[in-house]
Amino acid sequence: MREFIYSPILPIYKFPVGACKVFENITINVKVRNDIYIQSLKLIIKNDNEQIYRMIDCFYTHHEEQYHNFCCTFQVLDVGIYWYYFEVDNGNYFLGPDECLEAIKTNNPACWLLSIHQDFVSSLSWYKGRIMYQIFVDRFYKGGNNPPKQDIIFHKSWDEDVYYKPIDGKILNNDFFGGDLKGIIHKLDYLKSLNVGLIYLSPIFEAQSNHKYDTCDYFKIDSMFGTLDDFKELINEAQKRDIYIILDGVFNHTGDNSRYFNKYGKYDSVGAYQSQETPYYHWYSFINWPYEYDCWWGFSTLPSVNQRNYEVLEFFTGPNGVINYWLSFGARGFRLDVVDELNDNFVNLIHDAIKRVNKENIVIGEVWEDASIKISYNQRRRYFNGRQLDTVMNYPLKRAILSYIRDNNWRYLQIKIRKLLNNYPKHTINTLMNHLGTHDTMRLLNNFAYSREEDLSKDQQAHYIMRDEELQQAIMKLKLAITLQFMLPGVPCIYYGDEIGMQGFRDPFCRRTFRWHDINEDIFKWYQLLSNIRISHDCFKDGTYEEAYINDNIFSFFRHGKDYRILVIVNNNDYDFIYNISYGLDLINNEEVKQTVIVKGKSV
């Protein structure tokens, strides 16, 4: 029996679970084993500067089985990050969290996180419970007949491989296949067969590269992707199928070839590189004009905008700005590229601009770490204060799922989920973008290859294809991974082609064209099965998460609905696992289950 019991992810010990609202009543219960005599138990709360914010007495309330219960209720009056622990008998010893966030006795306590936020502007009820699909536009499907630009490489065949070798010592990202907005329209019914309700598009504004993160004109659809009318048609046709479009917002930097910088004189406007007299000059920060300037991570092709310049802020977030323009056509929000490069004021203005068009529009941030405690450029970020981001890309969960399935690290997954549940607002938990692959990471299937990416040359990566036993082993593990992706709290995001078993290591091999003629039916049907289960049960929209049995490479949990619960069991062992249950319905095989559930090895 443990001496002390406290866990902030269980409502019987902390209510509400997770980040809390300002002025909200927060109740803490700590159980103390009845053979341990204590005179006092205090909750010590520190602010983010490690100064004591409050000291609150916990009072004995009742005896329960073999434990005494100590309780306190309090409010926090200011938005921010706080840290807390418990002091026993005026500092005789303390209670702090172990790695699983459970209370342990110590003389040098760590702290639990307590995040306090304002009410979020949106409910996002339209978004929760859906399935997202990320499309890298040039590589998805060619539906139109858009003429290629000059100074690019246009592949003659859709099935050719991507260019990966430098040209004159540079990676130009200038090879194209012709995927476009018309192509997405043609494939909307395919996406609906996967129960997709959200499409997240890679950047679609005019740019030089195939990835379009080097924007040249924020008010134009790239000509190789189509026209404004094509975009409007995509919005309308998607909505007919109950699918909503989310755009990629690249607001930290432009392309050096843009009409605003105009390094090569492509545009008839006078850019910042050309003259210090142009209004665009103050959009950028020059060190030694025109050759030295601030740019994203040292890439001279991506000059950073001056986020303190009023005209820049108005251009993106004003009533006639970029955000208002595109959302007015019916797009439902933005994913903010490299949001940790944007200062707080800019993020605030972006949030307000998105919500001004429709308060239910969504703001998603690209954050690779725990966004609740993110520090960038020596500054604690305030993403979840209620006025910045609704949610983020869930890279911490991605890494944890892959670590469990690939390396049998079930404890790491358990810890990571507990920390997310404790650190994030419930509003954010239910809207997390749960992805296992993106345009920046290797294909999901390749995470389970026999060979590791770092051990292969680029040439070897380009020609690496899993076959036979290796492929079957990888598919088995992929099924376990996507089961967790679809059943854990948040919104699962499918990276185009993962659902058909596409292979490829990181960029550019994760950006190959969709192989419409080479669909792995085993993988595709598993995605369909999981998506059918997910959209048929509201517990995956906003139901609570509860651990069931997590040990010995077994990961099982409940998702609670209003009058039912769903048990998810993932067996990452090579042998069977037996779980006792009185009665239930096996949703995988659609059959009744009584007394015991037998989960075969490497299955769910």
Coordinates of C-alpha atoms in Angstrom, one line a residue:
M1 CA 0.0 0.0 0.0
R2 CA 1.3 3.4 -0.9
E3 CA 1.8 5.9 1.9
F4 CA 0.2 8.8 -0.1
I5 CA -2.1 8.8 -3.1
Y6 CA -2.6 11.7 -5.4
S7 CA -2.8 11.8 -9.2
P8 CA -3.9 15.0 -11.1
I9 CA -5.3 13.0 -14.0
L10 CA -8.0 11.4 -11.9
P11 CA -11.0 13.6 -11.0
I12 CA -11.3 12.0 -7.6
Y13 CA -7.9 13.7 -6.7
K14 CA -8.0 16.8 -8.8
F15 CA -11.1 18.4 -10.3
P16 CA -11.2 19.5 -12.9
V17 CA -8.5 17.5 -14.6
G18 CA -6.1 19.3 -16.8
A19 CA -5.6 23.1 -17.2
C20 CA -8.2 25.1 -15.4
K21 CA -10.0 28.3 -16.1
V22 CA -9.3 31.5 -14.2
F23 CA -11.7 31.9 -11.2
E24 CA -12.7 28.3 -11.5
N25 CA -13.0 26.2 -8.3
I26 CA -10.2 23.6 -8.1
T27 CA -10.6 20.8 -5.6
I28 CA -7.6 18.7 -4.5
N29 CA -7.9 15.5 -2.5
V30 CA -4.8 13.7 -1.1
K31 CA -5.1 10.3 0.6
V32 CA -2.8 9.6 3.5
R33 CA -2.4 6.0 4.8
N34 CA -4.1 5.8 8.2
D35 CA -1.0 4.5 10.0
I36 CA 0.9 7.7 9.1
Y37 CA 0.3 10.6 11.5
I38 CA 0.6 14.1 10.2
Q39 CA -0.2 17.4 11.8
S40 CA -0.5 19.5 8.7
L41 CA -0.7 19.2 4.9
K42 CA -0.3 22.4 2.8
L43 CA -0.6 22.9 -0.9
I44 CA 2.3 25.2 -2.0
I45 CA 1.7 27.0 -5.3
K46 CA 4.5 28.8 -7.1
N47 CA 4.3 31.1 -10.1
D48 CA 6.5 30.6 -13.2
N49 CA 9.2 32.7 -11.6
E50 CA 9.4 30.1 -8.8
Q51 CA 8.0 32.6 -6.2
I52 CA 5.4 31.3 -3.8
Y53 CA 2.0 32.4 -5.1
R54 CA -0.2 30.8 -2.4
M55 CA 0.0 28.4 0.6
I56 CA -3.3 26.6 1.2
D57 CA -4.1 24.3 4.1
C58 CA -5.6 20.9 3.3
F59 CA -8.1 19.7 5.9
Y60 CA -9.0 16.3 7.0
T61 CA -12.5 15.4 5.6
H62 CA -13.1 11.7 6.1
H63 CA -11.8 8.2 6.4
E64 CA -12.1 5.8 3.5
E65 CA -10.9 2.2 3.7
Q66 CA -7.3 2.4 4.9
Y67 CA -6.7 6.1 4.1
H68 CA -7.5 9.5 5.6
N69 CA -8.6 12.1 3.0
F70 CA -7.3 15.7 3.1
C71 CA -8.9 18.3 0.8
C72 CA -8.7 21.9 -0.2
T73 CA -10.6 24.0 -2.8
F74 CA -9.2 27.2 -4.2
Q75 CA -9.2 29.5 -7.2
V76 CA -6.4 31.1 -9.3
L77 CA -7.1 34.7 -10.2
D78 CA -4.5 35.2 -12.9
V79 CA -3.9 33.5 -16.3
G80 CA -0.5 31.8 -16.4
I81 CA 1.7 28.8 -15.6
Y82 CA 1.9 27.7 -12.0
W83 CA 3.7 24.8 -10.2
Y84 CA 2.7 23.1 -7.0
Y85 CA 3.7 20.5 -4.4
F86 CA 2.6 19.5 -0.9
E87 CA 4.4 20.4 2.4
V88 CA 3.9 18.0 5.3
D89 CA 4.3 19.1 8.9
N90 CA 5.8 22.5 8.1
G91 CA 8.5 21.2 5.9
N92 CA 9.4 17.9 7.7
Y93 CA 9.0 16.4 4.2
F94 CA 7.2 17.0 1.0
L95 CA 5.1 15.3 -1.6
G96 CA 5.9 15.8 -5.3
P97 CA 5.3 13.9 -8.5
D98 CA 7.2 10.8 -9.8
E99 CA 7.6 10.4 -13.5
C100 CA 4.0 9.1 -13.8
L101 CA 2.7 12.2 -11.9
E102 CA 1.8 10.2 -8.8
A103 CA 2.7 11.5 -5.4
I104 CA 5.9 10.4 -3.7
K105 CA 7.5 11.4 -0.4
T106 CA 10.7 13.4 -0.8
N107 CA 12.9 16.1 0.7
N108 CA 13.4 17.8 -2.6
P109 CA 10.1 17.8 -4.4
A110 CA 9.6 18.3 -8.1
C111 CA 6.3 20.1 -9.0
W112 CA 3.1 19.3 -10.8
L113 CA 2.1 21.8 -13.5
L114 CA -1.1 23.9 -13.1
S115 CA -2.0 25.9 -16.2
I116 CA -4.6 28.6 -15.9
H117 CA -6.4 30.0 -19.0
Q118 CA -9.3 32.2 -20.0
D119 CA -12.5 30.8 -21.5
F120 CA -11.9 29.8 -25.1
V121 CA -13.8 31.9 -27.6
S122 CA -15.0 28.8 -29.5
S123 CA -16.7 25.5 -28.7
L124 CA -15.4 23.9 -31.9
S125 CA -18.2 21.3 -31.6
W126 CA -18.2 21.1 -35.4
Y127 CA -14.6 20.0 -35.4
K128 CA -14.4 17.6 -32.5
G129 CA -14.9 13.9 -33.4
R130 CA -13.9 14.4 -37.0
I131 CA -11.1 12.8 -39.0
M132 CA -8.5 15.0 -40.7
Y133 CA -6.6 14.3 -43.9
Q134 CA -3.4 16.2 -44.9
I135 CA -2.8 16.8 -48.6
F136 CA 0.5 17.8 -50.2
V137 CA -1.3 19.3 -53.2
D138 CA 1.2 18.8 -56.0
R139 CA 1.4 15.1 -55.2
F140 CA -2.2 14.1 -54.6
Y141 CA -4.1 14.0 -57.9
K142 CA -4.0 15.9 -61.2
G143 CA -7.5 16.9 -62.2
G144 CA -6.9 20.1 -64.2
N145 CA -4.7 21.2 -67.1
N146 CA -2.7 24.0 -65.5
P147 CA 0.3 25.0 -67.6
P148 CA 3.7 24.5 -65.9
K149 CA 5.7 27.5 -65.0
Q150 CA 9.1 28.4 -66.3
D151 CA 12.3 27.4 -64.4
I152 CA 10.8 24.2 -63.0
I153 CA 11.2 20.5 -63.7
F154 CA 7.9 19.0 -64.7
H155 CA 7.8 15.2 -64.5
K156 CA 6.5 13.4 -67.6
S157 CA 5.0 10.6 -65.6
W158 CA 3.0 10.6 -62.3
D159 CA 4.9 7.5 -61.3
E160 CA 8.4 9.0 -61.6
D161 CA 10.4 9.4 -58.3
V162 CA 11.0 12.8 -56.7
Y163 CA 14.2 14.6 -57.3
Y164 CA 16.5 14.3 -54.3
K165 CA 20.0 15.2 -55.6
P166 CA 21.3 18.8 -55.5
I167 CA 21.4 20.8 -58.7
D168 CA 24.5 23.0 -58.8
G169 CA 24.9 22.3 -55.1
K170 CA 21.4 23.3 -54.1
I171 CA 18.2 21.6 -53.3
L172 CA 15.7 23.6 -55.3
N173 CA 12.4 21.8 -54.5
N174 CA 11.3 22.7 -58.0
D175 CA 10.2 19.4 -59.5
F176 CA 6.4 19.2 -60.1
F177 CA 3.9 16.5 -61.0
G178 CA 0.8 18.5 -61.5
G179 CA -1.4 17.8 -58.6
D180 CA -4.0 20.5 -58.1
L181 CA -7.3 21.7 -56.5
K182 CA -9.3 20.1 -59.3
G183 CA -7.7 16.8 -58.4
I184 CA -8.8 17.1 -54.8
I185 CA -12.3 17.8 -56.0
H186 CA -12.3 14.7 -58.1
K187 CA -11.2 12.6 -55.1
L188 CA -13.6 14.0 -52.4
D189 CA -15.8 10.9 -52.6
Y190 CA -12.6 8.8 -52.0
L191 CA -11.9 10.8 -48.9
K192 CA -15.5 10.4 -47.8
S193 CA -15.1 6.6 -48.0
L194 CA -12.6 7.1 -45.2
N195 CA -15.1 9.3 -43.2
V196 CA -12.8 12.3 -43.6
G197 CA -14.4 15.5 -42.3
L198 CA -11.5 17.8 -42.4
I199 CA -8.9 18.5 -45.2
Y200 CA -5.7 20.3 -44.2
L201 CA -4.0 21.6 -47.3
S202 CA -0.3 22.3 -47.7
P203 CA 0.2 26.0 -48.8
I204 CA -1.7 26.9 -51.9
F205 CA -0.7 30.5 -52.5
E206 CA 1.6 31.6 -55.3
A207 CA 5.2 30.4 -54.7
Q208 CA 8.2 29.2 -56.5
S209 CA 8.8 25.8 -54.8
N210 CA 6.7 22.6 -54.9
H211 CA 6.0 22.8 -51.2
K212 CA 4.9 26.5 -51.3
Y213 CA 6.3 27.5 -48.0
D214 CA 8.1 30.4 -49.8
T215 CA 5.0 32.5 -50.5
C216 CA 5.3 35.0 -53.4
D217 CA 1.8 36.4 -53.4
Y218 CA -0.6 35.9 -50.5
F219 CA -3.7 36.9 -52.5
K220 CA -3.3 34.4 -55.4
I221 CA -3.8 30.7 -55.8
D222 CA -0.7 29.3 -57.3
S223 CA -1.3 28.9 -61.1
M224 CA -0.1 25.3 -61.1
F225 CA -2.8 24.5 -58.5
G226 CA -5.6 26.2 -60.3
T227 CA -7.7 29.4 -59.9
L228 CA -9.7 31.2 -57.3
D229 CA -12.8 29.7 -58.9
D230 CA -11.3 26.2 -58.3
F231 CA -10.7 27.1 -54.7
K232 CA -14.3 28.2 -54.3
E233 CA -15.5 25.0 -56.0
L234 CA -13.4 22.9 -53.6
I235 CA -14.9 24.6 -50.6
N236 CA -18.5 24.2 -51.9
E237 CA -18.1 20.6 -53.1
A238 CA -16.4 19.6 -49.8
Q239 CA -19.1 21.2 -47.7
K240 CA -21.7 19.2 -49.7
R241 CA -20.0 16.1 -48.3
D242 CA -19.7 17.6 -44.8
I243 CA -16.0 18.2 -45.2
Y244 CA -14.3 21.4 -44.2
I245 CA -11.0 22.9 -45.4
I246 CA -8.2 24.2 -43.2
L247 CA -5.4 26.2 -44.8
D248 CA -1.7 26.4 -44.0
G249 CA -0.7 29.9 -42.8
V250 CA 2.9 30.8 -43.5
F251 CA 3.2 34.2 -41.9
N252 CA 6.7 34.2 -40.4
H253 CA 8.5 34.6 -43.7
T254 CA 8.0 35.0 -47.5
G255 CA 9.9 33.8 -50.4
D256 CA 12.9 35.9 -51.6
N257 CA 11.3 35.7 -55.0
S258 CA 8.0 37.3 -53.7
R259 CA 6.5 40.5 -54.9
Y260 CA 7.3 41.9 -51.4
F261 CA 11.1 41.1 -51.5
N262 CA 11.5 40.6 -55.2
K263 CA 15.2 39.6 -55.2
Y264 CA 15.2 38.5 -58.8
G265 CA 12.9 41.2 -60.2
K266 CA 10.1 38.7 -61.1
Y267 CA 7.3 41.1 -60.2
D268 CA 6.5 44.6 -61.4
S269 CA 6.4 45.9 -57.8
V270 CA 9.6 47.3 -56.2
G271 CA 10.6 44.9 -53.5
A272 CA 12.6 45.4 -50.3
Y273 CA 15.7 43.9 -52.0
Q274 CA 15.5 46.4 -54.8
S275 CA 15.1 49.7 -52.9
Q276 CA 15.1 51.2 -49.5
E277 CA 12.4 53.6 -50.5
T278 CA 9.8 51.0 -51.2
P279 CA 7.1 50.5 -48.4
Y280 CA 8.2 46.8 -48.4
Y281 CA 11.7 47.7 -47.1
H282 CA 10.4 48.0 -43.6
W283 CA 8.6 44.6 -43.9
Y284 CA 12.0 42.9 -43.4
S285 CA 15.0 43.3 -41.1
F286 CA 18.2 44.0 -43.0
I287 CA 21.6 43.7 -41.4
N288 CA 23.5 44.9 -44.4
W289 CA 21.1 45.9 -47.2
P290 CA 20.5 44.3 -49.6
Y291 CA 22.6 41.2 -49.1
E292 CA 22.3 40.4 -45.4
Y293 CA 18.9 40.0 -43.7
D294 CA 17.0 38.0 -41.1
C295 CA 15.7 34.8 -42.5
W296 CA 14.2 31.6 -41.3
W297 CA 16.9 29.4 -39.8
G298 CA 19.5 30.9 -42.1
F299 CA 17.8 30.0 -45.4
S300 CA 18.3 33.1 -47.6
T301 CA 15.4 32.1 -49.8
L302 CA 13.0 32.6 -46.8
P303 CA 13.5 36.2 -45.5
S304 CA 11.6 36.7 -42.2
V305 CA 9.0 39.4 -42.0
N306 CA 9.3 42.2 -39.4
Q307 CA 6.6 41.3 -36.9
R308 CA 6.8 44.7 -35.2
N309 CA 5.9 46.5 -38.3
Y310 CA 2.3 47.8 -38.3
E311 CA 1.9 47.4 -42.1
V312 CA 3.0 43.8 -41.9
L313 CA 0.5 43.0 -39.1
E314 CA -2.3 44.9 -40.9
F315 CA -1.5 43.0 -44.2
F316 CA -2.0 39.7 -42.5
T317 CA -4.6 40.3 -39.8
G318 CA -6.4 43.5 -40.7
P319 CA -10.0 43.8 -42.0
N320 CA -8.8 43.6 -45.6
G321 CA -5.9 41.3 -44.8
V322 CA -4.8 37.9 -45.9
I323 CA -6.6 35.9 -43.2
N324 CA -10.0 37.7 -43.7
Y325 CA -9.8 37.3 -47.5
W326 CA -9.3 33.5 -47.6
L327 CA -11.6 32.6 -44.7
S328 CA -14.4 34.7 -46.3
F329 CA -14.7 32.0 -49.0
G330 CA -15.5 29.4 -46.4
A331 CA -12.3 27.9 -45.2
R332 CA -12.6 27.1 -41.5
G333 CA -9.2 28.0 -40.1
F334 CA -5.5 28.0 -40.3
R335 CA -2.6 25.8 -39.2
L336 CA 0.1 28.3 -38.3
D337 CA 3.5 27.2 -39.7
V338 CA 6.4 27.6 -37.3
V339 CA 4.2 29.4 -34.7
D340 CA 7.0 29.4 -32.2
E341 CA 8.8 31.9 -34.5
L342 CA 5.9 34.3 -34.2
N343 CA 5.8 36.7 -31.2
D344 CA 2.9 36.8 -28.8
N345 CA 1.4 40.0 -30.2
F346 CA 1.4 38.6 -33.7
V347 CA -0.2 35.3 -32.6
N348 CA -2.9 37.3 -30.7
L349 CA -3.7 39.3 -33.8
I350 CA -3.8 36.2 -35.9
H351 CA -6.2 34.5 -33.5
D352 CA -8.5 37.6 -33.4
A353 CA -8.5 37.8 -37.2
I354 CA -9.5 34.2 -37.6
K355 CA -12.2 34.4 -35.0
R356 CA -13.5 37.7 -36.4
V357 CA -14.6 36.0 -39.6
N358 CA -16.3 33.2 -37.6
K359 CA -15.7 32.7 -33.9
E360 CA -15.9 28.9 -34.5
N361 CA -13.0 28.9 -36.9
I362 CA -10.0 27.0 -35.6
V363 CA -6.4 28.0 -34.9
I364 CA -3.9 25.2 -34.9
G365 CA -0.2 25.7 -34.1
E366 CA 2.8 23.8 -35.4
V367 CA 4.6 23.0 -32.1
W368 CA 6.9 20.0 -31.8
E369 CA 7.1 20.0 -28.0
D370 CA 4.7 20.2 -25.1
A371 CA 3.0 23.4 -26.1
S372 CA 1.9 24.2 -22.5
I373 CA 5.4 24.8 -21.3
K374 CA 7.1 25.7 -24.6
I375 CA 9.9 28.3 -24.4
S376 CA 11.1 29.9 -27.6
Y377 CA 13.8 32.6 -27.7
N378 CA 14.0 32.6 -23.9
Q379 CA 10.3 33.4 -23.5
R380 CA 7.6 31.2 -22.1
R381 CA 4.8 30.9 -24.6
R382 CA 1.1 31.5 -23.8
Y383 CA -0.5 29.3 -26.5
F384 CA -3.3 28.0 -24.3
N385 CA -4.3 31.2 -22.5
G386 CA -7.6 31.2 -24.4
R387 CA -6.6 33.9 -26.9
Q388 CA -3.9 32.4 -29.0
L389 CA -4.2 28.7 -30.2
D390 CA -7.1 26.4 -29.9
T391 CA -4.9 23.4 -30.4
V392 CA -1.6 22.1 -31.8
M393 CA 0.0 19.3 -33.8
N394 CA 0.5 16.5 -31.4
Y395 CA 4.2 15.6 -32.0
P396 CA 4.7 14.4 -28.3
L397 CA 2.0 11.7 -28.8
K398 CA 3.4 10.8 -32.2
R399 CA 6.8 10.1 -30.8
A400 CA 5.3 8.2 -27.8
I401 CA 3.1 5.9 -30.0
L402 CA 6.0 5.1 -32.3
S403 CA 8.3 4.5 -29.4
Y404 CA 5.8 2.0 -27.9
I405 CA 5.1 0.1 -31.1
R406 CA 8.6 0.1 -32.4
D407 CA 10.7 -0.1 -29.2
N408 CA 8.2 -1.6 -26.7
N409 CA 8.3 1.5 -24.6
W410 CA 4.8 1.3 -23.1
R411 CA 5.7 3.3 -20.0
Y412 CA 6.8 6.3 -22.1
L413 CA 3.5 6.4 -23.9
Q414 CA 1.6 6.2 -20.5
I415 CA 3.7 9.1 -19.1
K416 CA 3.3 11.2 -22.2
I417 CA -0.5 10.8 -22.2
R418 CA -0.7 11.6 -18.5
K419 CA 1.3 14.8 -19.0
L420 CA -0.8 15.9 -21.9
L421 CA -4.0 15.3 -19.9
N422 CA -2.6 17.2 -17.0
N423 CA -1.0 20.1 -18.9
Y424 CA -3.5 20.9 -21.7
P425 CA -7.0 22.4 -21.4
K426 CA -9.8 19.9 -22.2
H427 CA -10.8 22.2 -25.1
T428 CA -7.3 21.5 -26.5
I429 CA -7.2 17.8 -25.7
N430 CA -10.3 17.1 -27.7
T431 CA -9.0 19.0 -30.7
L432 CA -5.4 17.9 -30.8
M433 CA -4.1 17.1 -34.3
N434 CA -3.0 13.5 -33.8
H435 CA -0.7 12.7 -36.7
L436 CA 1.7 9.9 -37.2
G437 CA 3.1 11.2 -40.5
T438 CA 3.5 14.6 -42.2
H439 CA 5.4 16.2 -45.0
D440 CA 8.3 16.8 -42.6
T441 CA 8.6 13.2 -41.3
M442 CA 9.1 9.8 -42.7
R443 CA 6.2 7.7 -43.9
L444 CA 4.4 5.9 -41.1
L445 CA 5.2 2.5 -42.6
N446 CA 8.9 3.2 -42.7
N447 CA 9.1 3.7 -39.0
F448 CA 8.8 -0.1 -38.8
A449 CA 11.4 -0.9 -41.4
Y450 CA 14.3 -3.2 -40.6
S451 CA 16.7 -0.5 -41.6
R452 CA 16.9 2.9 -39.8
E453 CA 17.0 6.0 -41.9
E454 CA 20.2 7.3 -40.3
D455 CA 22.1 4.2 -41.5
L456 CA 21.2 4.7 -45.1
S457 CA 22.6 7.1 -47.7
K458 CA 20.2 9.2 -49.8
D459 CA 20.6 6.9 -52.7
Q460 CA 19.8 3.9 -50.5
Q461 CA 16.8 5.7 -49.1
A462 CA 15.6 6.5 -52.6
H463 CA 15.6 2.8 -53.6
Y464 CA 14.5 1.2 -50.3
I465 CA 11.4 -0.8 -50.6
M466 CA 10.0 -3.2 -47.9
R467 CA 8.9 -6.5 -49.2
D468 CA 7.5 -9.8 -48.0
E469 CA 8.2 -10.6 -44.3
E470 CA 9.5 -7.1 -43.6
L471 CA 6.4 -5.5 -45.1
Q472 CA 4.0 -7.8 -43.3
Q473 CA 5.7 -7.1 -39.9
A474 CA 5.5 -3.4 -40.6
I475 CA 1.8 -3.6 -41.5
M476 CA 1.1 -5.4 -38.3
K477 CA 2.8 -2.7 -36.3
L478 CA 1.2 0.1 -38.3
K479 CA -2.3 -1.3 -37.4
L480 CA -1.4 -1.1 -33.7
A481 CA -0.2 2.5 -34.1
I482 CA -3.2 3.8 -36.0
T483 CA -5.5 2.2 -33.6
L484 CA -4.0 4.3 -30.8
Q485 CA -4.1 7.3 -33.1
F486 CA -7.8 7.0 -33.8
M487 CA -9.0 6.0 -30.3
L488 CA -7.0 8.3 -28.1
P489 CA -8.3 11.8 -27.3
G490 CA -7.9 14.3 -30.2
V491 CA -8.6 14.3 -33.9
P492 CA -6.6 11.8 -36.0
C493 CA -4.9 13.2 -39.1
I494 CA -4.1 10.9 -42.0
Y495 CA -1.1 12.0 -44.1
Y496 CA -2.1 11.4 -47.7
G497 CA -1.0 7.9 -48.9
D498 CA -0.4 6.4 -45.4
E499 CA -3.8 4.8 -45.7
I500 CA -2.7 2.8 -48.8
G501 CA 0.8 1.8 -47.5
M502 CA 3.0 4.3 -49.2
Q503 CA 6.7 4.1 -48.3
G504 CA 9.4 6.7 -48.0
F505 CA 11.9 8.1 -45.6
R506 CA 12.0 11.9 -44.8
D507 CA 11.7 14.8 -47.3
P508 CA 11.6 14.4 -50.2
F509 CA 10.7 10.7 -50.1
C510 CA 7.7 11.3 -47.9
R511 CA 6.4 13.6 -50.6
R512 CA 6.0 11.1 -53.5
T513 CA 2.9 11.1 -55.6
F514 CA -0.1 9.2 -54.4
R515 CA 0.0 5.7 -55.9
W516 CA -3.6 5.3 -57.0
H517 CA -2.9 2.1 -58.8
D518 CA -1.1 0.5 -55.9
I519 CA -3.4 0.5 -52.9
N520 CA -2.7 -2.0 -50.1
E521 CA -6.2 -3.2 -49.4
D522 CA -5.2 -4.7 -46.0
I523 CA -4.1 -1.3 -44.7
F524 CA -6.8 0.7 -46.4
K525 CA -9.6 -1.5 -44.9
W526 CA -8.1 -1.1 -41.4
Y527 CA -8.3 2.6 -41.8
Q528 CA -11.9 2.3 -42.9
L529 CA -12.8 0.1 -40.0
L530 CA -11.3 2.4 -37.4
S531 CA -12.9 5.5 -39.0
N532 CA -16.3 3.8 -39.0
I533 CA -15.9 2.9 -35.3
R534 CA -14.8 6.4 -34.5
I535 CA -17.6 8.4 -36.2
S536 CA -20.2 6.0 -34.8
H537 CA -19.5 6.8 -31.2
D538 CA -19.6 10.2 -29.5
C539 CA -17.1 9.1 -26.8
F540 CA -14.4 9.8 -29.4
K541 CA -15.6 13.4 -29.7
D542 CA -15.3 14.6 -26.2
G543 CA -15.5 11.5 -23.9
T544 CA -13.1 11.1 -21.0
Y545 CA -10.0 8.8 -21.1
E546 CA -9.4 6.3 -18.3
E547 CA -6.5 3.9 -18.1
A548 CA -7.5 0.2 -17.9
Y549 CA -4.4 -2.1 -17.9
I550 CA -1.1 -0.7 -18.8
N551 CA 1.9 -3.0 -18.2
D552 CA 4.1 -5.6 -19.8
N553 CA 3.7 -4.1 -23.3
I554 CA -0.1 -4.1 -23.1
F555 CA -1.8 -0.7 -23.5
S556 CA -5.5 -0.6 -22.7
F557 CA -7.9 2.2 -21.8
F558 CA -11.5 3.2 -21.8
R559 CA -13.2 6.0 -23.6
H560 CA -16.4 7.0 -21.8
G561 CA -19.6 8.0 -23.5
K562 CA -22.8 9.2 -21.7
D563 CA -24.2 5.7 -21.0
Y564 CA -21.5 3.4 -22.3
R565 CA -17.8 3.0 -22.5
I566 CA -15.4 1.5 -25.1
L567 CA -12.4 -0.6 -24.1
V568 CA -9.4 -0.4 -26.4
I569 CA -6.7 -3.1 -25.9
V570 CA -3.4 -3.0 -27.8
N571 CA -1.3 -6.1 -27.4
N572 CA 2.3 -5.4 -28.6
N573 CA 3.6 -8.7 -27.5
D574 CA 4.0 -11.9 -29.6
Y575 CA 1.7 -13.9 -27.4
D576 CA -2.0 -13.7 -26.4
F577 CA -3.4 -11.4 -23.7
I578 CA -6.6 -12.3 -21.7
Y579 CA -8.8 -9.6 -20.2
N580 CA -11.8 -10.4 -18.0
I581 CA -15.0 -8.7 -18.9
S582 CA -18.7 -9.4 -18.0
Y583 CA -20.2 -8.6 -21.3
G584 CA -19.5 -6.5 -24.4
L585 CA -19.6 -6.1 -28.1
D586 CA -16.4 -6.7 -30.1
L587 CA -16.4 -3.7 -32.5
I588 CA -13.6 -5.2 -34.6
N589 CA -15.3 -8.5 -35.3
N590 CA -18.9 -7.3 -34.6
E591 CA -19.6 -10.2 -32.2
E592 CA -20.7 -10.5 -28.5
V593 CA -18.1 -11.1 -25.9
K594 CA -18.7 -12.7 -22.4
Q595 CA -16.4 -13.3 -19.5
T596 CA -13.1 -12.9 -21.3
V597 CA -11.5 -11.1 -24.2
I598 CA -8.6 -12.8 -25.9
V599 CA -6.3 -10.4 -27.7
K600 CA -3.8 -12.2 -29.9
G601 CA -0.2 -11.1 -30.1
K602 CA 0.5 -8.0 -32.2
S603 CA -3.2 -7.2 -32.5
V604 CA -6.1 -5.2 -30.9

